[in-house]
Amino acid sequence: MAKGKGSGSNFRSAITGKFVTHKQGRSSPRTTVREAKNGGSTGGTYRSAISGRFVTTAYGKSHPRTTIKDN
């Protein structure tokens, strides 16, 4: 799937790590994370696709299908 164009946000799959369409992101809120376009780096932390909050490295590694590693 492709990165969106324009301003706003992108959705990334926690399962594949790839960008997905807006429709796919909205239909799978527990396994996708909304990211701001041109967002800054978060230093390699993990974020939950379910809550949107940052989580510990241990939690992120033990839940790979519902967390993403931000860079």
mmCIF file with all atom_site columns, N, CA and C in Angstrom:
data_model
loop_
_atom_site.group_PDB
_atom_site.id
_atom_site.type_symbol
_atom_site.label_atom_id
_atom_site.label_alt_id
_atom_site.label_comp_id
_atom_site.label_asym_id
_atom_site.label_entity_id
_atom_site.label_seq_id
_atom_site.pdbx_PDB_ins_code
_atom_site.Cartn_x
_atom_site.Cartn_y
_atom_site.Cartn_z
_atom_site.occupancy
_atom_site.B_iso_or_equiv
_atom_site.pdbx_formal_charge
_atom_site.auth_seq_id
_atom_site.auth_comp_id
_atom_site.auth_asym_id
_atom_site.auth_atom_id
_atom_site.pdbx_PDB_model_num
ATOM 1   N N  . MET A 1 1  ? 0.834   -1.132 0.000  1.00 0.00 ? 1  MET A N  1
ATOM 2   C CA . MET A 1 1  ? 0.000   0.000  0.000  1.00 0.00 ? 1  MET A CA 1
ATOM 3   C C  . MET A 1 1  ? 0.905   1.228  0.000  1.00 0.00 ? 1  MET A C  1
ATOM 4   N N  . ALA A 1 2  ? 0.367   2.348  -0.324 1.00 0.00 ? 2  ALA A N  1
ATOM 5   C CA . ALA A 1 2  ? 1.188   3.528  -0.532 1.00 0.00 ? 2  ALA A CA 1
ATOM 6   C C  . ALA A 1 2  ? 1.014   4.547  0.578  1.00 0.00 ? 2  ALA A C  1
ATOM 7   N N  . LYS A 1 3  ? 2.035   5.376  0.713  1.00 0.00 ? 3  LYS A N  1
ATOM 8   C CA . LYS A 1 3  ? 1.931   6.502  1.630  1.00 0.00 ? 3  LYS A CA 1
ATOM 9   C C  . LYS A 1 3  ? 0.891   7.467  1.082  1.00 0.00 ? 3  LYS A C  1
ATOM 10  N N  . GLY A 1 4  ? 0.142   8.080  1.974  1.00 0.00 ? 4  GLY A N  1
ATOM 11  C CA . GLY A 1 4  ? -0.835  9.065  1.556  1.00 0.00 ? 4  GLY A CA 1
ATOM 12  C C  . GLY A 1 4  ? -0.154  10.345 1.094  1.00 0.00 ? 4  GLY A C  1
ATOM 13  N N  . LYS A 1 5  ? -0.892  11.144 0.358  1.00 0.00 ? 5  LYS A N  1
ATOM 14  C CA . LYS A 1 5  ? -0.348  12.406 -0.134 1.00 0.00 ? 5  LYS A CA 1
ATOM 15  C C  . LYS A 1 5  ? -1.009  13.554 0.605  1.00 0.00 ? 5  LYS A C  1
ATOM 16  N N  . GLY A 1 6  ? -0.340  14.681 0.657  1.00 0.00 ? 6  GLY A N  1
ATOM 17  C CA . GLY A 1 6  ? -0.898  15.848 1.299  1.00 0.00 ? 6  GLY A CA 1
ATOM 18  C C  . GLY A 1 6  ? -0.637  15.875 2.791  1.00 0.00 ? 6  GLY A C  1
ATOM 19  N N  . SER A 1 7  ? -1.371  16.741 3.478  1.00 0.00 ? 7  SER A N  1
ATOM 20  C CA . SER A 1 7  ? -1.176  16.860 4.921  1.00 0.00 ? 7  SER A CA 1
ATOM 21  C C  . SER A 1 7  ? -2.085  15.889 5.657  1.00 0.00 ? 7  SER A C  1
ATOM 22  N N  . GLY A 1 8  ? -1.900  15.780 6.949  1.00 0.00 ? 8  GLY A N  1
ATOM 23  C CA . GLY A 1 8  ? -2.740  14.891 7.735  1.00 0.00 ? 8  GLY A CA 1
ATOM 24  C C  . GLY A 1 8  ? -1.946  13.789 8.376  1.00 0.00 ? 8  GLY A C  1
ATOM 25  N N  . SER A 1 9  ? -2.372  12.546 8.143  1.00 0.00 ? 9  SER A N  1
ATOM 26  C CA . SER A 1 9  ? -1.713  11.425 8.797  1.00 0.00 ? 9  SER A CA 1
ATOM 27  C C  . SER A 1 9  ? -1.701  10.196 7.905  1.00 0.00 ? 9  SER A C  1
ATOM 28  N N  . ASN A 1 10 ? -0.837  9.272  8.271  1.00 0.00 ? 10 ASN A N  1
ATOM 29  C CA . ASN A 1 10 ? -0.736  7.973  7.616  1.00 0.00 ? 10 ASN A CA 1
ATOM 30  C C  . ASN A 1 10 ? -1.107  6.910  8.628  1.00 0.00 ? 10 ASN A C  1
ATOM 31  N N  . PHE A 1 11 ? -1.449  5.748  8.133  1.00 0.00 ? 11 PHE A N  1
ATOM 32  C CA . PHE A 1 11 ? -1.671  4.596  8.996  1.00 0.00 ? 11 PHE A CA 1
ATOM 33  C C  . PHE A 1 11 ? -0.606  3.563  8.698  1.00 0.00 ? 11 PHE A C  1
ATOM 34  N N  . ARG A 1 12 ? -0.067  2.952  9.751  1.00 0.00 ? 12 ARG A N  1
ATOM 35  C CA . ARG A 1 12 ? 0.935   1.906  9.600  1.00 0.00 ? 12 ARG A CA 1
ATOM 36  C C  . ARG A 1 12 ? 0.431   0.649  10.310 1.00 0.00 ? 12 ARG A C  1
ATOM 37  N N  . SER A 1 13 ? 0.584   -0.490 9.632  1.00 0.00 ? 13 SER A N  1
ATOM 38  C CA . SER A 1 13 ? 0.186   -1.769 10.213 1.00 0.00 ? 13 SER A CA 1
ATOM 39  C C  . SER A 1 13 ? 1.194   -2.200 11.268 1.00 0.00 ? 13 SER A C  1
ATOM 40  N N  . ALA A 1 14 ? 0.707   -2.602 12.443 1.00 0.00 ? 14 ALA A N  1
ATOM 41  C CA . ALA A 1 14 ? 1.596   -3.119 13.484 1.00 0.00 ? 14 ALA A CA 1
ATOM 42  C C  . ALA A 1 14 ? 2.081   -4.518 13.122 1.00 0.00 ? 14 ALA A C  1
ATOM 43  N N  . ILE A 1 15 ? 1.345   -5.218 12.271 1.00 0.00 ? 15 ILE A N  1
ATOM 44  C CA . ILE A 1 15 ? 1.711   -6.579 11.897 1.00 0.00 ? 15 ILE A CA 1
ATOM 45  C C  . ILE A 1 15 ? 2.819   -6.588 10.850 1.00 0.00 ? 15 ILE A C  1
ATOM 46  N N  . THR A 1 16 ? 2.648   -5.792 9.778  1.00 0.00 ? 16 THR A N  1
ATOM 47  C CA . THR A 1 16 ? 3.629   -5.802 8.689  1.00 0.00 ? 16 THR A CA 1
ATOM 48  C C  . THR A 1 16 ? 4.636   -4.671 8.774  1.00 0.00 ? 16 THR A C  1
ATOM 49  N N  . GLY A 1 17 ? 4.294   -3.589 9.462  1.00 0.00 ? 17 GLY A N  1
ATOM 50  C CA . GLY A 1 17 ? 5.169   -2.426 9.521  1.00 0.00 ? 17 GLY A CA 1
ATOM 51  C C  . GLY A 1 17 ? 5.050   -1.523 8.308  1.00 0.00 ? 17 GLY A C  1
ATOM 52  N N  . LYS A 1 18 ? 4.178   -1.888 7.377  1.00 0.00 ? 18 LYS A N  1
ATOM 53  C CA . LYS A 1 18 ? 4.015   -1.109 6.147  1.00 0.00 ? 18 LYS A CA 1
ATOM 54  C C  . LYS A 1 18 ? 2.875   -0.122 6.287  1.00 0.00 ? 18 LYS A C  1
ATOM 55  N N  . PHE A 1 19 ? 2.941   0.927  5.459  1.00 0.00 ? 19 PHE A N  1
ATOM 56  C CA . PHE A 1 19 ? 1.846   1.880  5.422  1.00 0.00 ? 19 PHE A CA 1
ATOM 57  C C  . PHE A 1 19 ? 0.644   1.223  4.760  1.00 0.00 ? 19 PHE A C  1
ATOM 58  N N  . VAL A 1 20 ? -0.546  1.526  5.261  1.00 0.00 ? 20 VAL A N  1
ATOM 59  C CA . VAL A 1 20 ? -1.782  0.999  4.694  1.00 0.00 ? 20 VAL A CA 1
ATOM 60  C C  . VAL A 1 20 ? -2.686  2.173  4.344  1.00 0.00 ? 20 VAL A C  1
ATOM 61  N N  . THR A 1 21 ? -3.731  1.894  3.577  1.00 0.00 ? 21 THR A N  1
ATOM 62  C CA . THR A 1 21 ? -4.649  2.953  3.171  1.00 0.00 ? 21 THR A CA 1
ATOM 63  C C  . THR A 1 21 ? -5.443  3.458  4.373  1.00 0.00 ? 21 THR A C  1
ATOM 64  N N  . HIS A 1 22 ? -6.013  4.629  4.209  1.00 0.00 ? 22 HIS A N  1
ATOM 65  C CA . HIS A 1 22 ? -6.838  5.229  5.259  1.00 0.00 ? 22 HIS A CA 1
ATOM 66  C C  . HIS A 1 22 ? -7.991  4.293  5.616  1.00 0.00 ? 22 HIS A C  1
ATOM 67  N N  . LYS A 1 23 ? -8.605  3.699  4.609  1.00 0.00 ? 23 LYS A N  1
ATOM 68  C CA . LYS A 1 23 ? -9.737  2.791  4.833  1.00 0.00 ? 23 LYS A CA 1
ATOM 69  C C  . LYS A 1 23 ? -9.309  1.564  5.642  1.00 0.00 ? 23 LYS A C  1
ATOM 70  N N  . GLN A 1 24 ? -8.168  0.985  5.303  1.00 0.00 ? 24 GLN A N  1
ATOM 71  C CA . GLN A 1 24 ? -7.671  -0.176 6.045  1.00 0.00 ? 24 GLN A CA 1
ATOM 72  C C  . GLN A 1 24 ? -7.319  0.198  7.479  1.00 0.00 ? 24 GLN A C  1
ATOM 73  N N  . GLY A 1 25 ? -6.721  1.365  7.652  1.00 0.00 ? 25 GLY A N  1
ATOM 74  C CA . GLY A 1 25 ? -6.372  1.826  8.990  1.00 0.00 ? 25 GLY A CA 1
ATOM 75  C C  . GLY A 1 25 ? -7.588  2.017  9.875  1.00 0.00 ? 25 GLY A C  1
ATOM 76  N N  . ARG A 1 26 ? -8.633  2.597  9.307  1.00 0.00 ? 26 ARG A N  1
ATOM 77  C CA . ARG A 1 26 ? -9.869  2.817  10.060 1.00 0.00 ? 26 ARG A CA 1
ATOM 78  C C  . ARG A 1 26 ? -10.584 1.505  10.380 1.00 0.00 ? 26 ARG A C  1
ATOM 79  N N  . SER A 1 27 ? -10.485 0.520  9.484  1.00 0.00 ? 27 SER A N  1
ATOM 80  C CA . SER A 1 27 ? -11.204 -0.736 9.700  1.00 0.00 ? 27 SER A CA 1
ATOM 81  C C  . SER A 1 27 ? -10.471 -1.684 10.651 1.00 0.00 ? 27 SER A C  1
ATOM 82  N N  . SER A 1 28 ? -9.205  -1.421 10.934 1.00 0.00 ? 28 SER A N  1
ATOM 83  C CA . SER A 1 28 ? -8.422  -2.281 11.837 1.00 0.00 ? 28 SER A CA 1
ATOM 84  C C  . SER A 1 28 ? -7.736  -1.447 12.917 1.00 0.00 ? 28 SER A C  1
ATOM 85  N N  . PRO A 1 29 ? -8.494  -0.804 13.795 1.00 0.00 ? 29 PRO A N  1
ATOM 86  C CA . PRO A 1 29 ? -7.885  0.112  14.764 1.00 0.00 ? 29 PRO A CA 1
ATOM 87  C C  . PRO A 1 29 ? -6.982  -0.552 15.799 1.00 0.00 ? 29 PRO A C  1
ATOM 88  N N  . ARG A 1 30 ? -7.158  -1.850 16.047 1.00 0.00 ? 30 ARG A N  1
ATOM 89  C CA . ARG A 1 30 ? -6.331  -2.526 17.057 1.00 0.00 ? 30 ARG A CA 1
ATOM 90  C C  . ARG A 1 30 ? -4.993  -2.995 16.512 1.00 0.00 ? 30 ARG A C  1
ATOM 91  N N  . THR A 1 31 ? -4.826  -2.971 15.190 1.00 0.00 ? 31 THR A N  1
ATOM 92  C CA . THR A 1 31 ? -3.556  -3.421 14.611 1.00 0.00 ? 31 THR A CA 1
ATOM 93  C C  . THR A 1 31 ? -2.917  -2.375 13.712 1.00 0.00 ? 31 THR A C  1
ATOM 94  N N  . THR A 1 32 ? -3.430  -1.145 13.735 1.00 0.00 ? 32 THR A N  1
ATOM 95  C CA . THR A 1 32 ? -2.814  -0.069 12.963 1.00 0.00 ? 32 THR A CA 1
ATOM 96  C C  . THR A 1 32 ? -2.586  1.141  13.856 1.00 0.00 ? 32 THR A C  1
ATOM 97  N N  . VAL A 1 33 ? -1.588  1.916  13.504 1.00 0.00 ? 33 VAL A N  1
ATOM 98  C CA . VAL A 1 33 ? -1.245  3.118  14.254 1.00 0.00 ? 33 VAL A CA 1
ATOM 99  C C  . VAL A 1 33 ? -1.304  4.306  13.312 1.00 0.00 ? 33 VAL A C  1
ATOM 100 N N  . ARG A 1 34 ? -1.946  5.373  13.759 1.00 0.00 ? 34 ARG A N  1
ATOM 101 C CA . ARG A 1 34 ? -1.982  6.597  12.966 1.00 0.00 ? 34 ARG A CA 1
ATOM 102 C C  . ARG A 1 34 ? -0.722  7.382  13.267 1.00 0.00 ? 34 ARG A C  1
ATOM 103 N N  . GLU A 1 35 ? -0.041  7.820  12.221 1.00 0.00 ? 35 GLU A N  1
ATOM 104 C CA . GLU A 1 35 ? 1.190   8.595  12.377 1.00 0.00 ? 35 GLU A CA 1
ATOM 105 C C  . GLU A 1 35 ? 1.031   9.939  11.688 1.00 0.00 ? 35 GLU A C  1
ATOM 106 N N  . ALA A 1 36 ? 1.533   10.972 12.320 1.00 0.00 ? 36 ALA A N  1
ATOM 107 C CA . ALA A 1 36 ? 1.515   12.291 11.711 1.00 0.00 ? 36 ALA A CA 1
ATOM 108 C C  . ALA A 1 36 ? 2.507   12.323 10.557 1.00 0.00 ? 36 ALA A C  1
ATOM 109 N N  . LYS A 1 37 ? 2.100   12.923 9.455  1.00 0.00 ? 37 LYS A N  1
ATOM 110 C CA . LYS A 1 37 ? 3.026   13.057 8.333  1.00 0.00 ? 37 LYS A CA 1
ATOM 111 C C  . LYS A 1 37 ? 4.111   14.044 8.721  1.00 0.00 ? 37 LYS A C  1
ATOM 112 N N  . ASN A 1 38 ? 5.321   13.745 8.310  1.00 0.00 ? 38 ASN A N  1
ATOM 113 C CA . ASN A 1 38 ? 6.487   14.572 8.628  1.00 0.00 ? 38 ASN A CA 1
ATOM 114 C C  . ASN A 1 38 ? 6.672   14.711 10.136 1.00 0.00 ? 38 ASN A C  1
ATOM 115 N N  . GLY A 1 39 ? 6.280   13.677 10.874 1.00 0.00 ? 39 GLY A N  1
ATOM 116 C CA . GLY A 1 39 ? 6.450   13.689 12.329 1.00 0.00 ? 39 GLY A CA 1
ATOM 117 C C  . GLY A 1 39 ? 7.910   13.506 12.693 1.00 0.00 ? 39 GLY A C  1
ATOM 118 N N  . GLY A 1 40 ? 8.264   13.908 13.873 1.00 0.00 ? 40 GLY A N  1
ATOM 119 C CA . GLY A 1 40 ? 9.642   13.800 14.331 1.00 0.00 ? 40 GLY A CA 1
ATOM 120 C C  . GLY A 1 40 ? 9.982   12.410 14.829 1.00 0.00 ? 40 GLY A C  1
ATOM 121 N N  . SER A 1 41 ? 11.247  12.209 15.118 1.00 0.00 ? 41 SER A N  1
ATOM 122 C CA . SER A 1 41 ? 11.727  10.930 15.627 1.00 0.00 ? 41 SER A CA 1
ATOM 123 C C  . SER A 1 41 ? 11.378  10.786 17.100 1.00 0.00 ? 41 SER A C  1
ATOM 124 N N  . THR A 1 42 ? 11.095  9.555  17.506 1.00 0.00 ? 42 THR A N  1
ATOM 125 C CA . THR A 1 42 ? 10.821  9.288  18.917 1.00 0.00 ? 42 THR A CA 1
ATOM 126 C C  . THR A 1 42 ? 11.931  8.465  19.549 1.00 0.00 ? 42 THR A C  1
ATOM 127 N N  . GLY A 1 43 ? 13.011  8.261  18.841 1.00 0.00 ? 43 GLY A N  1
ATOM 128 C CA . GLY A 1 43 ? 14.174  7.602  19.415 1.00 0.00 ? 43 GLY A CA 1
ATOM 129 C C  . GLY A 1 43 ? 14.079  6.096  19.564 1.00 0.00 ? 43 GLY A C  1
ATOM 130 N N  . GLY A 1 44 ? 13.290  5.436  18.738 1.00 0.00 ? 44 GLY A N  1
ATOM 131 C CA . GLY A 1 44 ? 13.230  3.982  18.770 1.00 0.00 ? 44 GLY A CA 1
ATOM 132 C C  . GLY A 1 44 ? 12.384  3.395  19.879 1.00 0.00 ? 44 GLY A C  1
ATOM 133 N N  . THR A 1 45 ? 11.361  4.115  20.321 1.00 0.00 ? 45 THR A N  1
ATOM 134 C CA . THR A 1 45 ? 10.477  3.599  21.363 1.00 0.00 ? 45 THR A CA 1
ATOM 135 C C  . THR A 1 45 ? 9.340   2.786  20.748 1.00 0.00 ? 45 THR A C  1
ATOM 136 N N  . TYR A 1 46 ? 8.668   2.016  21.570 1.00 0.00 ? 46 TYR A N  1
ATOM 137 C CA . TYR A 1 46 ? 7.528   1.217  21.119 1.00 0.00 ? 46 TYR A CA 1
ATOM 138 C C  . TYR A 1 46 ? 6.232   1.940  21.448 1.00 0.00 ? 46 TYR A C  1
ATOM 139 N N  . ARG A 1 47 ? 5.238   1.752  20.570 1.00 0.00 ? 47 ARG A N  1
ATOM 140 C CA . ARG A 1 47 ? 3.927   2.355  20.787 1.00 0.00 ? 47 ARG A CA 1
ATOM 141 C C  . ARG A 1 47 ? 2.842   1.315  20.547 1.00 0.00 ? 47 ARG A C  1
ATOM 142 N N  . SER A 1 48 ? 1.830   1.313  21.386 1.00 0.00 ? 48 SER A N  1
ATOM 143 C CA . SER A 1 48 ? 0.719   0.376  21.276 1.00 0.00 ? 48 SER A CA 1
ATOM 144 C C  . SER A 1 48 ? -0.245  0.819  20.185 1.00 0.00 ? 48 SER A C  1
ATOM 145 N N  . ALA A 1 49 ? -0.651  -0.123 19.320 1.00 0.00 ? 49 ALA A N  1
ATOM 146 C CA . ALA A 1 49 ? -1.657  0.177  18.307 1.00 0.00 ? 49 ALA A CA 1
ATOM 147 C C  . ALA A 1 49 ? -3.037  0.285  18.946 1.00 0.00 ? 49 ALA A C  1
ATOM 148 N N  . ILE A 1 50 ? -3.231  -0.365 20.074 1.00 0.00 ? 50 ILE A N  1
ATOM 149 C CA . ILE A 1 50 ? -4.535  -0.372 20.730 1.00 0.00 ? 50 ILE A CA 1
ATOM 150 C C  . ILE A 1 50 ? -4.801  0.947  21.447 1.00 0.00 ? 50 ILE A C  1
ATOM 151 N N  . SER A 1 51 ? -3.850  1.393  22.265 1.00 0.00 ? 51 SER A N  1
ATOM 152 C CA . SER A 1 51 ? -4.062  2.606  23.060 1.00 0.00 ? 51 SER A CA 1
ATOM 153 C C  . SER A 1 51 ? -3.428  3.847  22.447 1.00 0.00 ? 51 SER A C  1
ATOM 154 N N  . GLY A 1 52 ? -2.430  3.659  21.582 1.00 0.00 ? 52 GLY A N  1
ATOM 155 C CA . GLY A 1 52 ? -1.711  4.796  21.021 1.00 0.00 ? 52 GLY A CA 1
ATOM 156 C C  . GLY A 1 52 ? -0.634  5.333  21.943 1.00 0.00 ? 52 GLY A C  1
ATOM 157 N N  . ARG A 1 53 ? -0.489  4.734  23.107 1.00 0.00 ? 53 ARG A N  1
ATOM 158 C CA . ARG A 1 53 ? 0.488   5.204  24.091 1.00 0.00 ? 53 ARG A CA 1
ATOM 159 C C  . ARG A 1 53 ? 1.830   4.518  23.911 1.00 0.00 ? 53 ARG A C  1
ATOM 160 N N  . PHE A 1 54 ? 2.856   5.178  24.411 1.00 0.00 ? 54 PHE A N  1
ATOM 161 C CA . PHE A 1 54 ? 4.182   4.577  24.405 1.00 0.00 ? 54 PHE A CA 1
ATOM 162 C C  . PHE A 1 54 ? 4.219   3.480  25.456 1.00 0.00 ? 54 PHE A C  1
ATOM 163 N N  . VAL A 1 55 ? 4.909   2.388  25.136 1.00 0.00 ? 55 VAL A N  1
ATOM 164 C CA . VAL A 1 55 ? 5.006   1.247  26.047 1.00 0.00 ? 55 VAL A CA 1
ATOM 165 C C  . VAL A 1 55 ? 6.473   0.895  26.245 1.00 0.00 ? 55 VAL A C  1
ATOM 166 N N  . THR A 1 56 ? 6.741   0.057  27.231 1.00 0.00 ? 56 THR A N  1
ATOM 167 C CA . THR A 1 56 ? 8.120   -0.342 27.504 1.00 0.00 ? 56 THR A CA 1
ATOM 168 C C  . THR A 1 56 ? 8.645   -1.237 26.383 1.00 0.00 ? 56 THR A C  1
ATOM 169 N N  . THR A 1 57 ? 9.959   -1.313 26.293 1.00 0.00 ? 57 THR A N  1
ATOM 170 C CA . THR A 1 57 ? 10.593  -2.176 25.295 1.00 0.00 ? 57 THR A CA 1
ATOM 171 C C  . THR A 1 57 ? 10.189  -3.627 25.506 1.00 0.00 ? 57 THR A C  1
ATOM 172 N N  . ALA A 1 58 ? 10.144  -4.067 26.755 1.00 0.00 ? 58 ALA A N  1
ATOM 173 C CA . ALA A 1 58 ? 9.762   -5.454 27.055 1.00 0.00 ? 58 ALA A CA 1
ATOM 174 C C  . ALA A 1 58 ? 8.343   -5.745 26.570 1.00 0.00 ? 58 ALA A C  1
ATOM 175 N N  . TYR A 1 59 ? 7.421   -4.819 26.814 1.00 0.00 ? 59 TYR A N  1
ATOM 176 C CA . TYR A 1 59 ? 6.041   -5.005 26.369 1.00 0.00 ? 59 TYR A CA 1
ATOM 177 C C  . TYR A 1 59 ? 5.977   -5.016 24.843 1.00 0.00 ? 59 TYR A C  1
ATOM 178 N N  . GLY A 1 60 ? 6.677   -4.092 24.211 1.00 0.00 ? 60 GLY A N  1
ATOM 179 C CA . GLY A 1 60 ? 6.680   -4.026 22.753 1.00 0.00 ? 60 GLY A CA 1
ATOM 180 C C  . GLY A 1 60 ? 7.201   -5.292 22.106 1.00 0.00 ? 60 GLY A C  1
ATOM 181 N N  . LYS A 1 61 ? 8.267   -5.839 22.666 1.00 0.00 ? 61 LYS A N  1
ATOM 182 C CA . LYS A 1 61 ? 8.842   -7.070 22.112 1.00 0.00 ? 61 LYS A CA 1
ATOM 183 C C  . LYS A 1 61 ? 7.938   -8.275 22.340 1.00 0.00 ? 61 LYS A C  1
ATOM 184 N N  . SER A 1 62 ? 7.192   -8.280 23.440 1.00 0.00 ? 62 SER A N  1
ATOM 185 C CA . SER A 1 62 ? 6.332   -9.428 23.730 1.00 0.00 ? 62 SER A CA 1
ATOM 186 C C  . SER A 1 62 ? 4.961   -9.339 23.052 1.00 0.00 ? 62 SER A C  1
ATOM 187 N N  . HIS A 1 63 ? 4.646   -8.200 22.441 1.00 0.00 ? 63 HIS A N  1
ATOM 188 C CA . HIS A 1 63 ? 3.373   -8.012 21.739 1.00 0.00 ? 63 HIS A CA 1
ATOM 189 C C  . HIS A 1 63 ? 3.633   -7.447 20.332 1.00 0.00 ? 63 HIS A C  1
ATOM 190 N N  . PRO A 1 64 ? 4.326   -8.191 19.476 1.00 0.00 ? 64 PRO A N  1
ATOM 191 C CA . PRO A 1 64 ? 4.727   -7.645 18.172 1.00 0.00 ? 64 PRO A CA 1
ATOM 192 C C  . PRO A 1 64 ? 3.574   -7.370 17.204 1.00 0.00 ? 64 PRO A C  1
ATOM 193 N N  . ARG A 1 65 ? 2.422   -7.997 17.383 1.00 0.00 ? 65 ARG A N  1
ATOM 194 C CA . ARG A 1 65 ? 1.308   -7.796 16.456 1.00 0.00 ? 65 ARG A CA 1
ATOM 195 C C  . ARG A 1 65 ? 0.441   -6.592 16.820 1.00 0.00 ? 65 ARG A C  1
ATOM 196 N N  . THR A 1 66 ? 0.656   -6.026 17.998 1.00 0.00 ? 66 THR A N  1
ATOM 197 C CA . THR A 1 66 ? -0.147  -4.869 18.398 1.00 0.00 ? 66 THR A CA 1
ATOM 198 C C  . THR A 1 66 ? 0.706   -3.673 18.804 1.00 0.00 ? 66 THR A C  1
ATOM 199 N N  . THR A 1 67 ? 2.008   -3.725 18.550 1.00 0.00 ? 67 THR A N  1
ATOM 200 C CA . THR A 1 67 ? 2.878   -2.583 18.823 1.00 0.00 ? 67 THR A CA 1
ATOM 201 C C  . THR A 1 67 ? 3.761   -2.318 17.614 1.00 0.00 ? 67 THR A C  1
ATOM 202 N N  . ILE A 1 68 ? 4.185   -1.071 17.484 1.00 0.00 ? 68 ILE A N  1
ATOM 203 C CA . ILE A 1 68 ? 5.158   -0.732 16.453 1.00 0.00 ? 68 ILE A CA 1
ATOM 204 C C  . ILE A 1 68 ? 6.350   -0.075 17.124 1.00 0.00 ? 68 ILE A C  1
ATOM 205 N N  . LYS A 1 69 ? 7.494   -0.185 16.486 1.00 0.00 ? 69 LYS A N  1
ATOM 206 C CA . LYS A 1 69 ? 8.690   0.474  16.994 1.00 0.00 ? 69 LYS A CA 1
ATOM 207 C C  . LYS A 1 69 ? 8.869   1.761  16.207 1.00 0.00 ? 69 LYS A C  1
ATOM 208 N N  . ASP A 1 70 ? 8.694   2.877  16.888 1.00 0.00 ? 70 ASP A N  1
ATOM 209 C CA . ASP A 1 70 ? 8.887   4.186  16.260 1.00 0.00 ? 70 ASP A CA 1
ATOM 210 C C  . ASP A 1 70 ? 10.368  4.481  16.150 1.00 0.00 ? 70 ASP A C  1
ATOM 211 N N  . ASN A 1 71 ? 10.730  5.158  15.101 1.00 0.00 ? 71 ASN A N  1
ATOM 212 C CA . ASN A 1 71 ? 12.124  5.583  14.919 1.00 0.00 ? 71 ASN A CA 1
ATOM 213 C C  . ASN A 1 71 ? 12.219  7.079  14.923 1.00 0.00 ? 71 ASN A C  1
#
